PDB file of C-alpha atoms and ligand atoms in Angstrom:
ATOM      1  CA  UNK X   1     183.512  48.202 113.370  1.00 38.00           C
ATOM      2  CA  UNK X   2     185.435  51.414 114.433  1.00 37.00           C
ATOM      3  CA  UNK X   3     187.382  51.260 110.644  1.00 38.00           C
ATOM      4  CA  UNK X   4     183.762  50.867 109.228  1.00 42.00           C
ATOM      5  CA  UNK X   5     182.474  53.446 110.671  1.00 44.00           C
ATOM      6  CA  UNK X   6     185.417  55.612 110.403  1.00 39.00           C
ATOM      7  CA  UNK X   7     185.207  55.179 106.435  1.00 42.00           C
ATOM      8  CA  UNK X   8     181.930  55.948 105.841  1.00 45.00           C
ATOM      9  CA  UNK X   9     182.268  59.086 107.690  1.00 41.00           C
ATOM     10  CA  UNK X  10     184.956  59.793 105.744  1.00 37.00           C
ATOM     11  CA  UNK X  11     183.598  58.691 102.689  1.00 40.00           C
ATOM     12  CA  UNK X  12     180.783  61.784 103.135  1.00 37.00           C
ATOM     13  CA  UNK X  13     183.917  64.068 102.257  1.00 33.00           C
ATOM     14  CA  UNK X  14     185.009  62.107  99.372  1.00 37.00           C
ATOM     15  CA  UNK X  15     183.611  63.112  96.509  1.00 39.00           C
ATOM     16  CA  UNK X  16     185.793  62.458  93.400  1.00 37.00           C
ATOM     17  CA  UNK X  17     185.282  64.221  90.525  1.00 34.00           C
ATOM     18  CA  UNK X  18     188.399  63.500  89.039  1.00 33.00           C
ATOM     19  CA  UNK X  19     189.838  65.431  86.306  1.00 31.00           C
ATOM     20  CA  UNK X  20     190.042  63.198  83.620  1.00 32.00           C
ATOM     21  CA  UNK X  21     188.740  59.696  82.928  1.00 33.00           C
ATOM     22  CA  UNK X  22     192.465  58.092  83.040  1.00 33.00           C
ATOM     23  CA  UNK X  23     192.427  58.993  86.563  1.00 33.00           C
ATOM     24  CA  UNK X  24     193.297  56.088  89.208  1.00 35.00           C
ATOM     25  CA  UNK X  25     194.035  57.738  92.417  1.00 35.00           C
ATOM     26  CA  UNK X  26     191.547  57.913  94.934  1.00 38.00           C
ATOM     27  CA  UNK X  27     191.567  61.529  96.550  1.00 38.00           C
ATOM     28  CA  UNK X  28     189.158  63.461  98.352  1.00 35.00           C
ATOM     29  CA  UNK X  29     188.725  66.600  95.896  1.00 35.00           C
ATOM     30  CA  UNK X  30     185.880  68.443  97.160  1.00 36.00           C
ATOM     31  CA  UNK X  31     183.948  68.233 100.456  1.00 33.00           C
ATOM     32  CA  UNK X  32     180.303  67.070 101.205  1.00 46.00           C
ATOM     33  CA  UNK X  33     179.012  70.809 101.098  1.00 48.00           C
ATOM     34  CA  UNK X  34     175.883  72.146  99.872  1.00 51.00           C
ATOM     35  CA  UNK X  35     177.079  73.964  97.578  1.00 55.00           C
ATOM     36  CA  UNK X  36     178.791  70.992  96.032  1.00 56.00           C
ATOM     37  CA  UNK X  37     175.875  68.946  96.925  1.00 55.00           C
ATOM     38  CA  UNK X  38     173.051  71.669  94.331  1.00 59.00           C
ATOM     39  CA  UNK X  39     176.034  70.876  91.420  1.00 71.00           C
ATOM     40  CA  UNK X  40     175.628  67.013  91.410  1.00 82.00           C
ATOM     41  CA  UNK X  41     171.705  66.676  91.951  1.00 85.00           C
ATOM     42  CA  UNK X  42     171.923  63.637  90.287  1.00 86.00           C
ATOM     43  CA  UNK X  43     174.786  61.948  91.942  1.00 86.00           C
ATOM     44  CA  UNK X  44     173.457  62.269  95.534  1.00 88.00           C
ATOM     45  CA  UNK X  45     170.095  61.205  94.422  1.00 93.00           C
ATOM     46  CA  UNK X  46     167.799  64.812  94.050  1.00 93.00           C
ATOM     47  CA  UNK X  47     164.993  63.847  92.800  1.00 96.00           C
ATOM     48  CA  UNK X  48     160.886  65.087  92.714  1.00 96.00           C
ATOM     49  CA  UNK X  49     160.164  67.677  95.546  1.00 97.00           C
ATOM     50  CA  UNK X  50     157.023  65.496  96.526  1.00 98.00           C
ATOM     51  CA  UNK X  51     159.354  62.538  96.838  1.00 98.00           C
ATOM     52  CA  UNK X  52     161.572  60.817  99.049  1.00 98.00           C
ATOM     53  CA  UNK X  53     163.847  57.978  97.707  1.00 98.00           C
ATOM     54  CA  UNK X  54     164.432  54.881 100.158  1.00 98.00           C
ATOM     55  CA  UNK X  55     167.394  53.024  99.744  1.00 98.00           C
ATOM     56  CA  UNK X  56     169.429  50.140 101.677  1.00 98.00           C
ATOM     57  CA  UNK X  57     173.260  49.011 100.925  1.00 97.00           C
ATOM     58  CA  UNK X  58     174.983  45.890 101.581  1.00 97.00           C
ATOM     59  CA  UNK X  59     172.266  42.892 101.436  1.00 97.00           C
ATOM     60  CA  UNK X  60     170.412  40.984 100.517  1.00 98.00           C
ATOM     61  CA  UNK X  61     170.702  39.184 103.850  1.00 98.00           C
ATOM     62  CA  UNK X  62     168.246  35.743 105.097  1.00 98.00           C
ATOM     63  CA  UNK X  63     168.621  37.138 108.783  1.00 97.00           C
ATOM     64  CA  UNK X  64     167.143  40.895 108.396  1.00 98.00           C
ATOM     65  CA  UNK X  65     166.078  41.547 104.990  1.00 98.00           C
ATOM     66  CA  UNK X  66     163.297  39.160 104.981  1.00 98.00           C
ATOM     67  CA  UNK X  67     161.538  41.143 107.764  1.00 98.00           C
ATOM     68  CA  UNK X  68     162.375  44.594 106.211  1.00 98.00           C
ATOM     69  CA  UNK X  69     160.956  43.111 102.990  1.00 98.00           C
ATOM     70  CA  UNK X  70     157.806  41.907 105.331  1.00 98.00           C
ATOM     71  CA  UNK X  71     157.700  45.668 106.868  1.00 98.00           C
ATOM     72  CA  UNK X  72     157.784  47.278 103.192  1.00 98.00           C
ATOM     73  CA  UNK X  73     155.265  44.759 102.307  1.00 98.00           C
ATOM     74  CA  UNK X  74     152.751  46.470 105.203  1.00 98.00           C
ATOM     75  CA  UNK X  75     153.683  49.927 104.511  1.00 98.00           C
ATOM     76  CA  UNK X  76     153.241  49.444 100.631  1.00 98.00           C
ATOM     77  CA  UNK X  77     156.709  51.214 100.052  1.00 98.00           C
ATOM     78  CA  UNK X  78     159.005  50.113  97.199  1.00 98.00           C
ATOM     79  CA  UNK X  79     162.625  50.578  97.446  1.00 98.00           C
ATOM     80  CA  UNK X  80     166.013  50.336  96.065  1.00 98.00           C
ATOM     81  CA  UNK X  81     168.410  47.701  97.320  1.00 98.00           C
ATOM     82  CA  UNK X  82     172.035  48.407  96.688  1.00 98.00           C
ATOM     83  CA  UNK X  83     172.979  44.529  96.859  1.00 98.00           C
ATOM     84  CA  UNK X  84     176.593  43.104  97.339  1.00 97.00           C
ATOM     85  CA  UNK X  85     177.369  40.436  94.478  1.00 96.00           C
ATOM     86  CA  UNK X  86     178.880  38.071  97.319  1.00 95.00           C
ATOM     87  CA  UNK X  87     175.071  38.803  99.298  1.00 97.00           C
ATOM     88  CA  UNK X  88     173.109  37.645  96.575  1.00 97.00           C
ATOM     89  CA  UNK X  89     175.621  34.589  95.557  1.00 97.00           C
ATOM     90  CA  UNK X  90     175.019  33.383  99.132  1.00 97.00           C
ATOM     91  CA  UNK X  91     171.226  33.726  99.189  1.00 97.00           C
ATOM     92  CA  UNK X  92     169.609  33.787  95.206  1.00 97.00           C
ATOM     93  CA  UNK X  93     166.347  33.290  96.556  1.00 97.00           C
ATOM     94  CA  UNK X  94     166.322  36.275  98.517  1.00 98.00           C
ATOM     95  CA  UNK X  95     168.004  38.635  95.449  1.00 97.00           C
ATOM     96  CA  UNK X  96     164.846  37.044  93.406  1.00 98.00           C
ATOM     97  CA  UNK X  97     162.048  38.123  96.254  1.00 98.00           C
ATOM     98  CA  UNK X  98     163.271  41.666  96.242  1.00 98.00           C
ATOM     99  CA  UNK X  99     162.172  41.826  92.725  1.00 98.00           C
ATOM    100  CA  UNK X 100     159.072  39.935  93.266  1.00 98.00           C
ATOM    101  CA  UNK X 101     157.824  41.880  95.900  1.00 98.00           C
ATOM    102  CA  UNK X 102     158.120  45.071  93.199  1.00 98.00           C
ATOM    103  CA  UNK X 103     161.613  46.447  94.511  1.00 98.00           C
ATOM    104  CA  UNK X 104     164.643  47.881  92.524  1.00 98.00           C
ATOM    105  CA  UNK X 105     167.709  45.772  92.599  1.00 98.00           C
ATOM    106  CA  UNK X 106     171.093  47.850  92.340  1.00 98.00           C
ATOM    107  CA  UNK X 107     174.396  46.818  92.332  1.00 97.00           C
ATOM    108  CA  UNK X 108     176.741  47.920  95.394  1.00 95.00           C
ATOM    109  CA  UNK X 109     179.833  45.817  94.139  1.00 93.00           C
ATOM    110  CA  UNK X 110     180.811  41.960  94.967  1.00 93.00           C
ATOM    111  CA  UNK X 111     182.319  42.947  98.004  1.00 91.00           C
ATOM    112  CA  UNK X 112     182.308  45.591 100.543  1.00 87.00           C
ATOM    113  CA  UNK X 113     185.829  47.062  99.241  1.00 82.00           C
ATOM    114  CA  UNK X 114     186.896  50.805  98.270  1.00 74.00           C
ATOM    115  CA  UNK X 115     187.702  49.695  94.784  1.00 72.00           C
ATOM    116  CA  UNK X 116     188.489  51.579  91.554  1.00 72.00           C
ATOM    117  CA  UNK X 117     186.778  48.585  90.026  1.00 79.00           C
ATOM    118  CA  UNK X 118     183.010  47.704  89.081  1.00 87.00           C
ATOM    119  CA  UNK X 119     183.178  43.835  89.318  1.00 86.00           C
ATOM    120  CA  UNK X 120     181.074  42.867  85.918  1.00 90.00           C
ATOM    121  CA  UNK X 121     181.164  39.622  87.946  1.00 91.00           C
ATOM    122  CA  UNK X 122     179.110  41.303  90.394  1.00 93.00           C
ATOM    123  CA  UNK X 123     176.800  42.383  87.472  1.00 94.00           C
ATOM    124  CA  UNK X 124     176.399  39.491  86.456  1.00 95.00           C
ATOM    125  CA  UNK X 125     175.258  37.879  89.285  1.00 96.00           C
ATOM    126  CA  UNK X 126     172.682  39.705  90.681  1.00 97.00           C
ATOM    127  CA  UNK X 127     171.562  39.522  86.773  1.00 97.00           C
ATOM    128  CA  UNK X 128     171.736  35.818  86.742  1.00 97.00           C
ATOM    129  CA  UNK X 129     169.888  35.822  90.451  1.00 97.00           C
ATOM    130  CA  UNK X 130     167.555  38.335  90.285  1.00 96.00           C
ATOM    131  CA  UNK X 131     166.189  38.372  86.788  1.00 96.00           C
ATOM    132  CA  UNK X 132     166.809  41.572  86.190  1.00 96.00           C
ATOM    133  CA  UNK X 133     170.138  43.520  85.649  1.00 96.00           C
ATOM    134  CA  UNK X 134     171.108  46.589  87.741  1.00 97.00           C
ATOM    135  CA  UNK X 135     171.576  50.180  86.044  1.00 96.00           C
ATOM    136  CA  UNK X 136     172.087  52.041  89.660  1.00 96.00           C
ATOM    137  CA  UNK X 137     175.647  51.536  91.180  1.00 95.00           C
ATOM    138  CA  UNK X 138     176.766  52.617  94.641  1.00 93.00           C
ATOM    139  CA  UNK X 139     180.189  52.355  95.113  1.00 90.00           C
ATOM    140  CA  UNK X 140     180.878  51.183  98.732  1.00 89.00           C
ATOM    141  CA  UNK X 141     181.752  53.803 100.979  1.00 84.00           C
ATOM    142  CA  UNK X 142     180.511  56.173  98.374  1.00 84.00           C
ATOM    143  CA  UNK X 143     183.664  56.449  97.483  1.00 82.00           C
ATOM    144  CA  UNK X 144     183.972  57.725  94.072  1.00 80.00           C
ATOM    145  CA  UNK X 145     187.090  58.129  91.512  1.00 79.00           C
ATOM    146  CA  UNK X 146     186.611  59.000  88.019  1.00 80.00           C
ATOM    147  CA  UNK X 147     188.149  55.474  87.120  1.00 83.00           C
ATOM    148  CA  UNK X 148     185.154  54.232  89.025  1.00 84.00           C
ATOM    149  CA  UNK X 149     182.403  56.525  87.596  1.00 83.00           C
ATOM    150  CA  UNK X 150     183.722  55.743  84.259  1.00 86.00           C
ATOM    151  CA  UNK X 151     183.982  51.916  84.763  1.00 89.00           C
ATOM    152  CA  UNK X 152     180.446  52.184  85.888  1.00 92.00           C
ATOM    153  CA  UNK X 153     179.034  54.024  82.532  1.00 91.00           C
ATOM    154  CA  UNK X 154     180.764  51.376  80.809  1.00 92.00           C
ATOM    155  CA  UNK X 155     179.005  48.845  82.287  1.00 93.00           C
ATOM    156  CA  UNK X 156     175.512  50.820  81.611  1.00 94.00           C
ATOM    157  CA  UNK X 157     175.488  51.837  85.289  1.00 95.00           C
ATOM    158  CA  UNK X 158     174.292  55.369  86.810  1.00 93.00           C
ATOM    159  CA  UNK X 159     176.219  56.145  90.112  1.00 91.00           C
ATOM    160  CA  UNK X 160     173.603  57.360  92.739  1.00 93.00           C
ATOM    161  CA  UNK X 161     175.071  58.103  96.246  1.00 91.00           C
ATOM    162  CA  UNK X 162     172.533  59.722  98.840  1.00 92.00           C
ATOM    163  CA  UNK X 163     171.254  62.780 100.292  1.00 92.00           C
ATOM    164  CA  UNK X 164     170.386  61.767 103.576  1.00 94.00           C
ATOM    165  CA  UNK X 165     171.427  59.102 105.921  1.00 93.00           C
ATOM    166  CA  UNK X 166     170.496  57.592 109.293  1.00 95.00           C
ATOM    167  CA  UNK X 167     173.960  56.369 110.804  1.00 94.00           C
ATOM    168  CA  UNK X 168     172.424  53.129 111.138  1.00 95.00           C
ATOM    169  CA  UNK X 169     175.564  51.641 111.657  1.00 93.00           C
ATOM    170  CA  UNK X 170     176.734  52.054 114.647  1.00 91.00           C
ATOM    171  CA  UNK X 171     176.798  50.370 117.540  1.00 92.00           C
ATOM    172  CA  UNK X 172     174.980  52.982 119.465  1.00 94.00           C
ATOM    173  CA  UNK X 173     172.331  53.540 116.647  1.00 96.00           C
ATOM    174  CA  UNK X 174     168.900  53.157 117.821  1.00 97.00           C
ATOM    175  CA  UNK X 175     165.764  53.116 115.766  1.00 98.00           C
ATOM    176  CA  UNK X 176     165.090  56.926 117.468  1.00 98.00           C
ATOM    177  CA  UNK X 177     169.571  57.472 116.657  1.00 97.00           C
ATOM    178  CA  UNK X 178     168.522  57.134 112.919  1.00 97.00           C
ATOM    179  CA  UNK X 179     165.316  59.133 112.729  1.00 98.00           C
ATOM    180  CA  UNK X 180     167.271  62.070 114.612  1.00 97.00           C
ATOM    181  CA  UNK X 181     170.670  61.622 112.207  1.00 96.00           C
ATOM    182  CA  UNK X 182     168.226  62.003 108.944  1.00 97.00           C
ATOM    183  CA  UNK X 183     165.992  64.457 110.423  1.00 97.00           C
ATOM    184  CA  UNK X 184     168.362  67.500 109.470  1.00 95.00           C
ATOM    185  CA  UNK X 185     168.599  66.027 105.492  1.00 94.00           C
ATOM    186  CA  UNK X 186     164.601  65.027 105.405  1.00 96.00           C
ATOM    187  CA  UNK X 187     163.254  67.105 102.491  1.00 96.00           C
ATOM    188  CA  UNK X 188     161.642  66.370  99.855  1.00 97.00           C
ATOM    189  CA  UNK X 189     163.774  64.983  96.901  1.00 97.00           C
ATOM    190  CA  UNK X 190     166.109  63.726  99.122  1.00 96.00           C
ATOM    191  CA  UNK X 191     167.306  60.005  98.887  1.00 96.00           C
ATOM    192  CA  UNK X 192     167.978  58.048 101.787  1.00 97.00           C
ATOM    193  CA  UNK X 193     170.582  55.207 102.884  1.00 96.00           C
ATOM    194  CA  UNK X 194     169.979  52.762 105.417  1.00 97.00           C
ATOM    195  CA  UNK X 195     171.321  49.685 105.276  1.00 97.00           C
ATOM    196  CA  UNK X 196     169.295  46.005 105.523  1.00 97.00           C
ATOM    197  CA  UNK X 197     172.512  43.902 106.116  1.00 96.00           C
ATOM    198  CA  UNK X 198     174.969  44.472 109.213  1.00 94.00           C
ATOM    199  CA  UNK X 199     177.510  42.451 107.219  1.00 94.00           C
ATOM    200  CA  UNK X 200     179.928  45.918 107.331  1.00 91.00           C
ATOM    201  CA  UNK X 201     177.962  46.999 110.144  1.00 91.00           C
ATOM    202  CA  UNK X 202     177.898  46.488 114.412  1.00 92.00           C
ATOM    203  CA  UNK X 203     176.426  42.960 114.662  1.00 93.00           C
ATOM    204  CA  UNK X 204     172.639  43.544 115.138  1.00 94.00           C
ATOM    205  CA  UNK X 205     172.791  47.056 113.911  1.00 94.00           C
ATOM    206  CA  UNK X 206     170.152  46.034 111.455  1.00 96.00           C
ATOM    207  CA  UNK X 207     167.332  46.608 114.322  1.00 96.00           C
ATOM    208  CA  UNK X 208     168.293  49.895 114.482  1.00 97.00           C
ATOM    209  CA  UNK X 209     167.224  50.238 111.092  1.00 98.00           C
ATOM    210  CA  UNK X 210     163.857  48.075 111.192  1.00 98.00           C
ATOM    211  CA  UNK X 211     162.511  49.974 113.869  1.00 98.00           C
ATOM    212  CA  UNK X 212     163.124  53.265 111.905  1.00 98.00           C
ATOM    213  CA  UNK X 213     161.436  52.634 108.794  1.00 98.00           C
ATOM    214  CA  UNK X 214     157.785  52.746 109.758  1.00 98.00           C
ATOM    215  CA  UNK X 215     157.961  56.099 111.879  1.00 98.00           C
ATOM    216  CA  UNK X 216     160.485  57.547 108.987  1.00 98.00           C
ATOM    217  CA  UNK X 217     157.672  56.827 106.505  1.00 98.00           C
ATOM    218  CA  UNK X 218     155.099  57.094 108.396  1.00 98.00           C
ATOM    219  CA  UNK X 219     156.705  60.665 109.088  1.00 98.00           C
ATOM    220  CA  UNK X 220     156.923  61.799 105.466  1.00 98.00           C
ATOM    221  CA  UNK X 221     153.526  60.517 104.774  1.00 98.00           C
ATOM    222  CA  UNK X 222     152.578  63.044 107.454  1.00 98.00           C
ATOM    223  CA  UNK X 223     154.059  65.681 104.729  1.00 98.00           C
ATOM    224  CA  UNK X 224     152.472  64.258 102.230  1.00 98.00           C
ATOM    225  CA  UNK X 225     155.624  62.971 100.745  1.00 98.00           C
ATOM    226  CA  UNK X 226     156.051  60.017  98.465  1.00 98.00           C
ATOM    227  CA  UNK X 227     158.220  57.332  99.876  1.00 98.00           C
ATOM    228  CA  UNK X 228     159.507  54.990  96.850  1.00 98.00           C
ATOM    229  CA  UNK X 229     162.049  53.552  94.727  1.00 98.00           C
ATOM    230  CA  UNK X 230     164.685  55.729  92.978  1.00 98.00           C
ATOM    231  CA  UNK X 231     163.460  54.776  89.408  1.00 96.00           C
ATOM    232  CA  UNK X 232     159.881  56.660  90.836  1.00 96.00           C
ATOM    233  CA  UNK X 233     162.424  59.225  91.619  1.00 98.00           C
ATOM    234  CA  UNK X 234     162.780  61.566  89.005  1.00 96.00           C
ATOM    235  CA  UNK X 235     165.977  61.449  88.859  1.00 92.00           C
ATOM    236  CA  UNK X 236     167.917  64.225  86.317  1.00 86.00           C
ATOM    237  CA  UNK X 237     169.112  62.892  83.241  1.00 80.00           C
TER     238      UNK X 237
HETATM  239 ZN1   ZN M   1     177.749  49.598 101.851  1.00 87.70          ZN
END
């Protein structure tokens, strides 16, 4: 879990611009700064000041995302699932429900690799499960090369990383961890990244994360913030 949680730490200072679309090297070019962060609104997710974008990476998974989904359900929140292509091969069903019950379905990759790659395969599969095809992409890690971002476009895919995330992770995380961890990032426009699957994650980390969700929204309701999916967003063209 240690190399998991070392790479998405890392991954916050990875931003790859890349200089030109030929580019296959993965290299950290700039660092997760504000500044850097008010040039790429759209890339980590800025959206309508009276909104707050709720996202989760790496399911859909029958052991935790059906309760999350049952949670949502209650709190009458929509969100954006980043799925993983091998996720929604091993449970259809569930890759179907998250678009039944009104949520976004986005594409992660097939695996949880740092690839220069956007597996069509993957594409195709949540398409094929879910009914509907993905146009969000979230490279895992959010790790980002300009061969990526480009074999995204290609594929009709927008690259959204996040704004503000909750560390869910962990092995320490606690549903209190994650509220504290996003607290700093918490304004309005901001997207968030949790995560509904502890397949890349500390076994059980996944509670961590349901016990979050309805004091985080609960929270932004408080300031009369939106909580929704990213295509509610407002996200800049
Ligand atoms: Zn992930």
């Amino acid at each position: 879990m240690g190399v998991v949680s070392r790479a998405r730490r890392a991954s916050a200072g990875m931003l790859l611009a890349g200089a030109g679309v030929g580019a296959v090297q993965v290299a950290p070019l700039v660092s997760w700064q504000p500044a850097v962060r008010r040039r790429l609104p759209r890339l980590q997710g800025s959206g309508r000041a009276d909104h707050v974008a709720l996202t989760f990476d790496d399911g859909p998974d029958p052991e935790s995302t059906p309760q999350l989904l049952d949670l949502l359900d209650d709190l009458g929140v929509r969100a954006t699932f980043f799925v993983l292509g091998s996720m929604v091969a091993a449970a259809p069903s569930l890759a179907r429900r998250l678009v039944d019950d009104g949520h976004e379905v986005a594409l992660h990759g097939w695996h949880h690799r740092n690839s220069l790659l956007v597996s069509p395969r993957a594409l195709d599969t949540v398409e094929e499960s879910a009914g509907v095809r993905p146009d969000l992409y979230r490279p895992p890690y959010g790790v980002l090369s300009a061969a990526t971002a480009y074999a995204a476009r290609s594929l009709g895919l927008t690259t959204v990383l996040w704004g503000a995330w909750g560390a869910d992770w962990g092995v320490t995380a606690t549903p209190a961890s994650v509220l504290r961890t996003l607290a700093p990032d918490l304004v309005g426009g901001t997207t968030v990244l949790l995560h509904d699957s502890d397949c890349t994650s500390s076994p059980g980390s996944w509670r961590s994360t349901l016990g979050a969700v309805r004091p985080l929204v609960d929270g932004l309701r408080a300031r009369r913030l939106t909580v929704g999916a990213l295509g509610e967003h407002g996200l800049p063209v």
